[in-house]
PDB file of C-alpha atoms and ligand atoms in Angstrom:
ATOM      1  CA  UNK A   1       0.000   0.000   0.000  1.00 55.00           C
ATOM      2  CA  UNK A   2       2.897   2.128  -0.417  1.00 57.00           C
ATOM      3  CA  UNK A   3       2.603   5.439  -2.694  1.00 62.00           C
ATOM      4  CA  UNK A   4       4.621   6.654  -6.017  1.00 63.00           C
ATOM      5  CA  UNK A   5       6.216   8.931  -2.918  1.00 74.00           C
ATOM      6  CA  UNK A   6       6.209   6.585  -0.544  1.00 85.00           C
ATOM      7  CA  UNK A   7       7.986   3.403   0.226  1.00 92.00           C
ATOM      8  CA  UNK A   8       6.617   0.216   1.556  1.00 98.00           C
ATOM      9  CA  UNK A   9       6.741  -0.412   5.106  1.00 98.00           C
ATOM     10  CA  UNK A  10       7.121  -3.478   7.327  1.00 98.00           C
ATOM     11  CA  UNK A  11       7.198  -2.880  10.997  1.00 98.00           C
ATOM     12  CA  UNK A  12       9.707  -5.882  12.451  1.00 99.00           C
ATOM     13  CA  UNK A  13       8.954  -6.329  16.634  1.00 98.00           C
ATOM     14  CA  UNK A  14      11.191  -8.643  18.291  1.00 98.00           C
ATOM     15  CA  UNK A  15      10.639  -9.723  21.324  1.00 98.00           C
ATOM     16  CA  UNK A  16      12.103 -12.196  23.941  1.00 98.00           C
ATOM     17  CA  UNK A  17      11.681 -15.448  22.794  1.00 98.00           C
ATOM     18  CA  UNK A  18      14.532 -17.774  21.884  1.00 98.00           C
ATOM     19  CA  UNK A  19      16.003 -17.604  18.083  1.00 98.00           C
ATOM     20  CA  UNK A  20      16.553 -14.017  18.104  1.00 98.00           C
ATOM     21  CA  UNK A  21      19.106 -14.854  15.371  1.00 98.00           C
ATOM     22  CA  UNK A  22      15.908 -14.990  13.338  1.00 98.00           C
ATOM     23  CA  UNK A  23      15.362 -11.165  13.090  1.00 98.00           C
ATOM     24  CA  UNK A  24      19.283 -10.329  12.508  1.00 98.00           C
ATOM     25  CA  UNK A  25      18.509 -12.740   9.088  1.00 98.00           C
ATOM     26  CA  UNK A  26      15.282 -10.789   8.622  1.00 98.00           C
ATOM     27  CA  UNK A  27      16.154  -7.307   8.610  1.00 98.00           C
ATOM     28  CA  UNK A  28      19.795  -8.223   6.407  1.00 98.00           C
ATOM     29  CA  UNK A  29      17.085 -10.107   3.713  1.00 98.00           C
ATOM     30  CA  UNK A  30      14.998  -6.666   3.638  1.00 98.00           C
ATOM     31  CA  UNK A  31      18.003  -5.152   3.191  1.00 97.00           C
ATOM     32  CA  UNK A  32      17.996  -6.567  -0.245  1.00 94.00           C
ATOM     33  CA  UNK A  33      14.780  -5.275  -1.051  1.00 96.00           C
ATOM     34  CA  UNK A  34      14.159  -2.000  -3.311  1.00 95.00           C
ATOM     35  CA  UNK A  35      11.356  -0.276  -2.300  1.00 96.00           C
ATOM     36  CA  UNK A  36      10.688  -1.048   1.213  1.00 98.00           C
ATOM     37  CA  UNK A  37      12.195   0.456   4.483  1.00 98.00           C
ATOM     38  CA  UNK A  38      11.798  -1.472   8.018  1.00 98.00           C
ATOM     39  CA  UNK A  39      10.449   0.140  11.331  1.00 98.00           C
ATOM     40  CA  UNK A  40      12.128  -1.780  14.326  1.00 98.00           C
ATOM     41  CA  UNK A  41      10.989  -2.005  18.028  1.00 98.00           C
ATOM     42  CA  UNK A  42      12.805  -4.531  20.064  1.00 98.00           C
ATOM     43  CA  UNK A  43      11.462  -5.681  23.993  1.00 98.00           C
ATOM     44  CA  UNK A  44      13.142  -5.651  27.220  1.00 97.00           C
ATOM     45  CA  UNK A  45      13.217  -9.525  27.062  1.00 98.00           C
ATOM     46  CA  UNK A  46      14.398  -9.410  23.688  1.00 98.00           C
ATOM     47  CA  UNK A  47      17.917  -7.741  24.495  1.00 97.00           C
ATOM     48  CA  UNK A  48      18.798 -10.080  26.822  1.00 97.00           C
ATOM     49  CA  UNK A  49      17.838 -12.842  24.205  1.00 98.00           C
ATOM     50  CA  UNK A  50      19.865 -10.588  21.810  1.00 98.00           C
ATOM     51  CA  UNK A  51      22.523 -10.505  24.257  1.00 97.00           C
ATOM     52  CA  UNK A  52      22.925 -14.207  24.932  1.00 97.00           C
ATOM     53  CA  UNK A  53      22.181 -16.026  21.489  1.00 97.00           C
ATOM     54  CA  UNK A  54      23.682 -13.286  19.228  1.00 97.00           C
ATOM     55  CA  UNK A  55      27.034 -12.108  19.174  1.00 95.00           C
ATOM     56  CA  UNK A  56      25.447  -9.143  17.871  1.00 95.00           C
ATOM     57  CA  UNK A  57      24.954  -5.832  20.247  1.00 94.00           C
ATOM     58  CA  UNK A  58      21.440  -3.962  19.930  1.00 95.00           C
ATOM     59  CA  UNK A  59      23.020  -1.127  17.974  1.00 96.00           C
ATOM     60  CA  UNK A  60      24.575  -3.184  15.907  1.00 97.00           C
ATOM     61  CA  UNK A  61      20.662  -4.442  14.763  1.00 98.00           C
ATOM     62  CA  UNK A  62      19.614  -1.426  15.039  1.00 98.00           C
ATOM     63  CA  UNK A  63      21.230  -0.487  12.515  1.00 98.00           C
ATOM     64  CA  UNK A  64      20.084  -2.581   9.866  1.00 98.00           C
ATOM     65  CA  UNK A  65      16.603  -1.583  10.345  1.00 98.00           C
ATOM     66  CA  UNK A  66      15.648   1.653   8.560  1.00 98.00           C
ATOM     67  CA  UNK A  67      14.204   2.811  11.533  1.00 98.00           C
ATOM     68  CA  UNK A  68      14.867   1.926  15.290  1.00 98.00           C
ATOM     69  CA  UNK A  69      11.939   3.154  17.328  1.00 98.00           C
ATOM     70  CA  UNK A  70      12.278   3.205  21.142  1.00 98.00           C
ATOM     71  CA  UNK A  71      10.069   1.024  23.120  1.00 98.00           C
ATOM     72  CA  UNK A  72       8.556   3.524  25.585  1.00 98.00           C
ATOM     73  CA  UNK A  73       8.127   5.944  22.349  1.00 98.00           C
ATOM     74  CA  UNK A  74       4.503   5.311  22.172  1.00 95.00           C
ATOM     75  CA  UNK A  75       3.806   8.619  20.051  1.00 96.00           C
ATOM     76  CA  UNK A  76       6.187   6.765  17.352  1.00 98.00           C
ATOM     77  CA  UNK A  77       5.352   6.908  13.934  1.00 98.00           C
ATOM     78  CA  UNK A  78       4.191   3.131  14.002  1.00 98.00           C
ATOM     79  CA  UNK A  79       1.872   4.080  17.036  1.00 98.00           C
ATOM     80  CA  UNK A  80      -0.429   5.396  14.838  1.00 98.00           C
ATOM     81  CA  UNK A  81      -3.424   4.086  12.057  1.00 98.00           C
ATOM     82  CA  UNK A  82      -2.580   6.927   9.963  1.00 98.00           C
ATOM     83  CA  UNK A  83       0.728   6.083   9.298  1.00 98.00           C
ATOM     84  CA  UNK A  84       0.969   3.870   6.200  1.00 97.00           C
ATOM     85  CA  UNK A  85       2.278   0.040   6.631  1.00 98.00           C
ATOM     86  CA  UNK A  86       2.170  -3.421   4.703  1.00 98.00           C
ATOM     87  CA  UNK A  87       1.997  -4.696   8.098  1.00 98.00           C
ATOM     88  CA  UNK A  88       3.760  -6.469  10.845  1.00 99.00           C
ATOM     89  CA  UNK A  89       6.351  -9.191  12.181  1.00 99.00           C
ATOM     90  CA  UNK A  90       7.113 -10.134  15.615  1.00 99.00           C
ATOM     91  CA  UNK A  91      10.179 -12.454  15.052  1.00 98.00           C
ATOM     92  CA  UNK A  92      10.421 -14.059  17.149  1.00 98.00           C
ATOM     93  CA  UNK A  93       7.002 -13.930  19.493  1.00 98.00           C
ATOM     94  CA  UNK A  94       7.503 -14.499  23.254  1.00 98.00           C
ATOM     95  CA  UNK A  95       4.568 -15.996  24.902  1.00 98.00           C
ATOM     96  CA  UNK A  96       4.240 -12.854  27.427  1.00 98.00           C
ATOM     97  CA  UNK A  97       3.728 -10.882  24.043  1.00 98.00           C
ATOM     98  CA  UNK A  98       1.413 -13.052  21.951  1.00 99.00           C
ATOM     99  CA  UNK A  99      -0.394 -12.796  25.299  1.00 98.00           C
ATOM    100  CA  UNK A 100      -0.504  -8.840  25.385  1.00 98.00           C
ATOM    101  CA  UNK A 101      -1.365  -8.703  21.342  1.00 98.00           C
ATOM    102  CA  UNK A 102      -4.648 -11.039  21.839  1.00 98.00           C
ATOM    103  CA  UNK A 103      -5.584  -9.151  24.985  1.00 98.00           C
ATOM    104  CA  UNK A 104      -4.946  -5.530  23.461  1.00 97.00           C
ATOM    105  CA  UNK A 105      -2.950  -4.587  26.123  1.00 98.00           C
ATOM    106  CA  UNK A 106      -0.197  -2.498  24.503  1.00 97.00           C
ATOM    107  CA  UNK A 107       1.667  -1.609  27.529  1.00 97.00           C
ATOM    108  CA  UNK A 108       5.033  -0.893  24.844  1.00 98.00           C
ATOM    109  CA  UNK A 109       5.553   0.092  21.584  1.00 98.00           C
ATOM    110  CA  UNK A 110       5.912  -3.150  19.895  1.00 98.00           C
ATOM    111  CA  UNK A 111       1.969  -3.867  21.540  1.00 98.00           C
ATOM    112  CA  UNK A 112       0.580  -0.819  20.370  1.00 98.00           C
ATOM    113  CA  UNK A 113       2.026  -0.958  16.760  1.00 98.00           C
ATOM    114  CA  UNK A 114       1.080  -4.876  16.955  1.00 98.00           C
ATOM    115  CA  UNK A 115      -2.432  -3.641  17.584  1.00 98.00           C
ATOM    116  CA  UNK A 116      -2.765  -0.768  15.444  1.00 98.00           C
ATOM    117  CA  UNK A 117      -1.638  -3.098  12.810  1.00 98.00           C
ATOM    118  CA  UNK A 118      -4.944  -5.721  13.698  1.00 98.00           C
ATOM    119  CA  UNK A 119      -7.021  -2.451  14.013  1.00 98.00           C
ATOM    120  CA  UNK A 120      -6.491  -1.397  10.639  1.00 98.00           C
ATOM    121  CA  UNK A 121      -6.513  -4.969   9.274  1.00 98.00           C
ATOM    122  CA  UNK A 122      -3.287  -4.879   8.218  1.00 98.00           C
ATOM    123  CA  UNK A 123      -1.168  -8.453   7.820  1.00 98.00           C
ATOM    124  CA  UNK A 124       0.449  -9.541  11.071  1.00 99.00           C
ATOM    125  CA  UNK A 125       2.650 -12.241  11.148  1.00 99.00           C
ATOM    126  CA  UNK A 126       4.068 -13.702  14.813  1.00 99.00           C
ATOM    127  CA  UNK A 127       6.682 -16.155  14.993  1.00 98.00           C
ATOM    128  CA  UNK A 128       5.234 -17.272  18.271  1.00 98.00           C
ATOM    129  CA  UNK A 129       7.936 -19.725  19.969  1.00 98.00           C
ATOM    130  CA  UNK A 130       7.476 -21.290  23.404  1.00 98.00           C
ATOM    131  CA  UNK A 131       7.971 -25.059  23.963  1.00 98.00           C
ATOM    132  CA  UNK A 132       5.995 -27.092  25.142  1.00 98.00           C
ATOM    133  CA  UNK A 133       3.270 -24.627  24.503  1.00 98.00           C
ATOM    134  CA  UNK A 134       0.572 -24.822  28.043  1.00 98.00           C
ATOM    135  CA  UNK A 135      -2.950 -24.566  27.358  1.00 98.00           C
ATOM    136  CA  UNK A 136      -2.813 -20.687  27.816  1.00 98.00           C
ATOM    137  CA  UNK A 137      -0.594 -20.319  25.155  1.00 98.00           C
ATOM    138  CA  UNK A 138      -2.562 -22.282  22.691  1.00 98.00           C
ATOM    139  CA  UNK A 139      -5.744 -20.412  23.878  1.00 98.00           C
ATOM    140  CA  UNK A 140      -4.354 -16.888  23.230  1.00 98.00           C
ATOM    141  CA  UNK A 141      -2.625 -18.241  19.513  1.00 98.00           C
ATOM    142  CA  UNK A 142      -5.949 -19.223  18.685  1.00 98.00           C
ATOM    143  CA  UNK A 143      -7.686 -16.179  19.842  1.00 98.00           C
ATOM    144  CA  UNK A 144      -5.290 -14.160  17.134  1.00 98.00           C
ATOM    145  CA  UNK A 145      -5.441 -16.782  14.579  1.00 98.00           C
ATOM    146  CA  UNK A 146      -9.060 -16.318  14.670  1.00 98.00           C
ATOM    147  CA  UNK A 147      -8.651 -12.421  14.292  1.00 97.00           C
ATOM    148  CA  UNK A 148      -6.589 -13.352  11.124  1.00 98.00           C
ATOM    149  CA  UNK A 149      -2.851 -13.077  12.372  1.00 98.00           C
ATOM    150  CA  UNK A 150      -0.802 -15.442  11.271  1.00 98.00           C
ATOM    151  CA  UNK A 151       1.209 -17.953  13.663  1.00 98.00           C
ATOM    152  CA  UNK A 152       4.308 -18.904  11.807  1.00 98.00           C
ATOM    153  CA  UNK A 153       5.928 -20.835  14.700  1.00 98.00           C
ATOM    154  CA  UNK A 154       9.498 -21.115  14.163  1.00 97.00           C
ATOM    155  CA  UNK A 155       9.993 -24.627  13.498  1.00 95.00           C
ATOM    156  CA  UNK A 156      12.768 -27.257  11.952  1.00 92.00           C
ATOM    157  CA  UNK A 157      12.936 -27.925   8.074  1.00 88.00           C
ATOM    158  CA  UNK A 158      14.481 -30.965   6.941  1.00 85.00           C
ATOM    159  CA  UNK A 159      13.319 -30.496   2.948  1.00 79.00           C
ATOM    160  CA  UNK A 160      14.575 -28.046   0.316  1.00 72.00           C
ATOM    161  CA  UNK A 161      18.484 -29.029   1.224  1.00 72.00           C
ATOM    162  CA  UNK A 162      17.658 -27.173   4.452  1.00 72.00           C
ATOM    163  CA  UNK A 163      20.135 -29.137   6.502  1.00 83.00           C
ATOM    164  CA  UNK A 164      21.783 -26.160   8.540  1.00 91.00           C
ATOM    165  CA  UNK A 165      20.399 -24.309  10.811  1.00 93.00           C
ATOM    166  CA  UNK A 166      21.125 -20.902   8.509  1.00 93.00           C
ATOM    167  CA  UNK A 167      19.065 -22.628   6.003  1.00 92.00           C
ATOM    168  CA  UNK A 168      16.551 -23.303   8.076  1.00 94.00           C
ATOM    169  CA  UNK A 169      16.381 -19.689   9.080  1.00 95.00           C
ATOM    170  CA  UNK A 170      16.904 -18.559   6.122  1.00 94.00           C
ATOM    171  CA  UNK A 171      13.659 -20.718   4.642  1.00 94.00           C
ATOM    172  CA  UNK A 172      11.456 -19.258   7.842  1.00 97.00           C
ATOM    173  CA  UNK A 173      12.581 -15.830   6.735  1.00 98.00           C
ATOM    174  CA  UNK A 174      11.592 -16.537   2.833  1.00 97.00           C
ATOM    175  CA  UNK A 175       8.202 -17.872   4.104  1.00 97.00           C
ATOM    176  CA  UNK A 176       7.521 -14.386   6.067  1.00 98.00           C
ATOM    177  CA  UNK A 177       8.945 -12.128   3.571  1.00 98.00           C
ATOM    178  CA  UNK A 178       6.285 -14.516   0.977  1.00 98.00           C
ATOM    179  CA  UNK A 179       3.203 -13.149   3.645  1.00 98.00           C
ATOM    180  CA  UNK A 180       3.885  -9.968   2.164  1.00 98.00           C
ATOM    181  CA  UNK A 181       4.584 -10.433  -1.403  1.00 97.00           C
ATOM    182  CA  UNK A 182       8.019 -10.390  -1.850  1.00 97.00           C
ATOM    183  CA  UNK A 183      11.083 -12.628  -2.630  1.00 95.00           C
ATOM    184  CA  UNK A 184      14.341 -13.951  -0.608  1.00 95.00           C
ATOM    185  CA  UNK A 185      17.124 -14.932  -3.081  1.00 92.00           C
ATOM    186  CA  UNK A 186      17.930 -17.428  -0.293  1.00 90.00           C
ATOM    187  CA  UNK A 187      14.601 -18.951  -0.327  1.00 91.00           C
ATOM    188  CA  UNK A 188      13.528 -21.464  -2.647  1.00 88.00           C
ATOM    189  CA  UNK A 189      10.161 -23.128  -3.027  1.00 90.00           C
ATOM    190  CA  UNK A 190       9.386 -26.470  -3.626  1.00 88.00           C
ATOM    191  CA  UNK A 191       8.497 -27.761  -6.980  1.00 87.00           C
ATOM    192  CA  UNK A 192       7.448 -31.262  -6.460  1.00 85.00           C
TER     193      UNK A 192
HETATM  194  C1  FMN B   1      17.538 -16.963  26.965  1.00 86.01           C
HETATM  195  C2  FMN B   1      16.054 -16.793  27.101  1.00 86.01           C
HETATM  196  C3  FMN B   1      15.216 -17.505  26.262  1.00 86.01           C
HETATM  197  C4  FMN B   1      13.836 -17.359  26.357  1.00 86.01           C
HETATM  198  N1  FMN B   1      13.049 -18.050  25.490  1.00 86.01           N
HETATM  199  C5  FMN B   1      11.707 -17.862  25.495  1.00 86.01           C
HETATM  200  C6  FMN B   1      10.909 -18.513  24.534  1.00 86.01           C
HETATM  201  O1  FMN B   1      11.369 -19.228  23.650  1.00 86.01           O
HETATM  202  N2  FMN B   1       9.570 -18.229  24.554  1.00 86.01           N
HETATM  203  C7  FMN B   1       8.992 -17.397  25.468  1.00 86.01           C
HETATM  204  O2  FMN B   1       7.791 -17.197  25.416  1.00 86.01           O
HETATM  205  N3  FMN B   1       9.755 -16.799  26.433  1.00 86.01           N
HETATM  206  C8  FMN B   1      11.093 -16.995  26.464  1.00 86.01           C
HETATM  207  N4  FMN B   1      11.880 -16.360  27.398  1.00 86.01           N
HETATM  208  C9  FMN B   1      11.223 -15.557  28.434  1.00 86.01           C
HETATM  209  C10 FMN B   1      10.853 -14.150  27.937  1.00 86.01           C
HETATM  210  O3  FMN B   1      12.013 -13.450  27.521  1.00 86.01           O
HETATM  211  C11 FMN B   1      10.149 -13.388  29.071  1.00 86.01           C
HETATM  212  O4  FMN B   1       8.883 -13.964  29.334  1.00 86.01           O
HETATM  213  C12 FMN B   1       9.986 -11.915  28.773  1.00 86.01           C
HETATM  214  O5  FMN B   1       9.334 -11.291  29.856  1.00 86.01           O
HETATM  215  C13 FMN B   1       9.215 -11.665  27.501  1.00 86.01           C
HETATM  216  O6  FMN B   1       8.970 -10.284  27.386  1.00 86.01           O
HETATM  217  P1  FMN B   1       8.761  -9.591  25.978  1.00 86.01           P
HETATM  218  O7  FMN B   1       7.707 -10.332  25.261  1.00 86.01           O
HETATM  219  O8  FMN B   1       8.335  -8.186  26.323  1.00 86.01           O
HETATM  220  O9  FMN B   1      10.068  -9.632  25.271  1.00 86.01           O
HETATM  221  C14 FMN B   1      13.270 -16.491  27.329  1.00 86.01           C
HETATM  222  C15 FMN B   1      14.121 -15.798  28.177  1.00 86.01           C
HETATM  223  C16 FMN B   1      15.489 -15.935  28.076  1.00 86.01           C
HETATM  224  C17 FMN B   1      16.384 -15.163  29.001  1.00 86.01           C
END
């Protein structure tokens, strides 16, 4: 829905769930891509995940977003309907936040732009990870996918030569870069 003026926008969360190397592969694939900028809010939770799975530092992401909004900013640009977006991804999803997205409770600026984005029925896509997942967990999942979000969870692939885990990442990051119409080089889809 971006203009002649305008580019298209995809608002990345991520949040504190395991995999955070996940987003690093997302936001250097959007890199690639003419045309559309990234708006990035990270969590609390999620710079400790950062911290201890990545040997990356926050600013260091950061800086491959477009934009890096601050979490307490809630009068960010991405706070608000008005300001134009292809969507969302939370990549990946902690439970604590799939919880506060199905409950509307947008105590940060990832939940507020997470439900702006299902208030304008815009495409959100939440690589929910928790395992196992409790009965509360699968409630509130349910709850979204019923409002039309969808849960990517960010699971093994053994097909497509995906034998590493980069592969596999990099196949999860083709599939949510796919939800909103574009292509990964890295990605390849199956052909039978
Ligand atoms: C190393 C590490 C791994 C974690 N992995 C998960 C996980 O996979 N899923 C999850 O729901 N929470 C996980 N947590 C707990 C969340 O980070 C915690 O609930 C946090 O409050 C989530 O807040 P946020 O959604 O605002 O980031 C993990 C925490 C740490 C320190």
């Amino acid at each position: 829905m971006g203009t002649p003026s305008e580019p298209k926008r995809l608002v990345v969360g991520i949040s504190g769930a395991s995999c955070a190397n996940l987003a690093i592969r997302l936001l250097e694939a959007m890199r690639e891509q003419s045309g559309w900028e990234t708006h990035l809010v990270v969590t609390e939770g999620a710079r400790r995940t950062l911290e201890h799975e990545t040997s990356c530092t926050l600013e260091a992401v950061a800086a491959l977003a477009t934009h890096a909004h601050d979490l307490r900013n809630i009068g960010a640009s991405i706070a608000s309907g008005t300001f134009r977006t292809e969507g969302m991804v939370v990549i990946p999803c902690s439970m604590k936040t799939v919880a506060g997205i199905a409950h509307g409770y947008s105590e940060n600026l990832l939940l507020r732009a997470a439900d702006v984005t299902l208030k304008e029925r815009r495409k959100l896509v939440l690589l929910a990870r928790e395992t196992p997942l409790s009965l509360v967990h699968l409630k509130n999942m349910v709850e979204l996918a019923t409002m039309g979000v969808v849960i990517m969870p960010p699971v093994l692939t053994a097909y497509q030569g995906a034998g590493t885990v980069e592969a596999m990442e990099n196949h999860l990051v083709g599939k949510v870069m796919s939800e909103f119409g574009m292509e990964f080089s890295k990605f390849r889809r199956w052909k039978g």
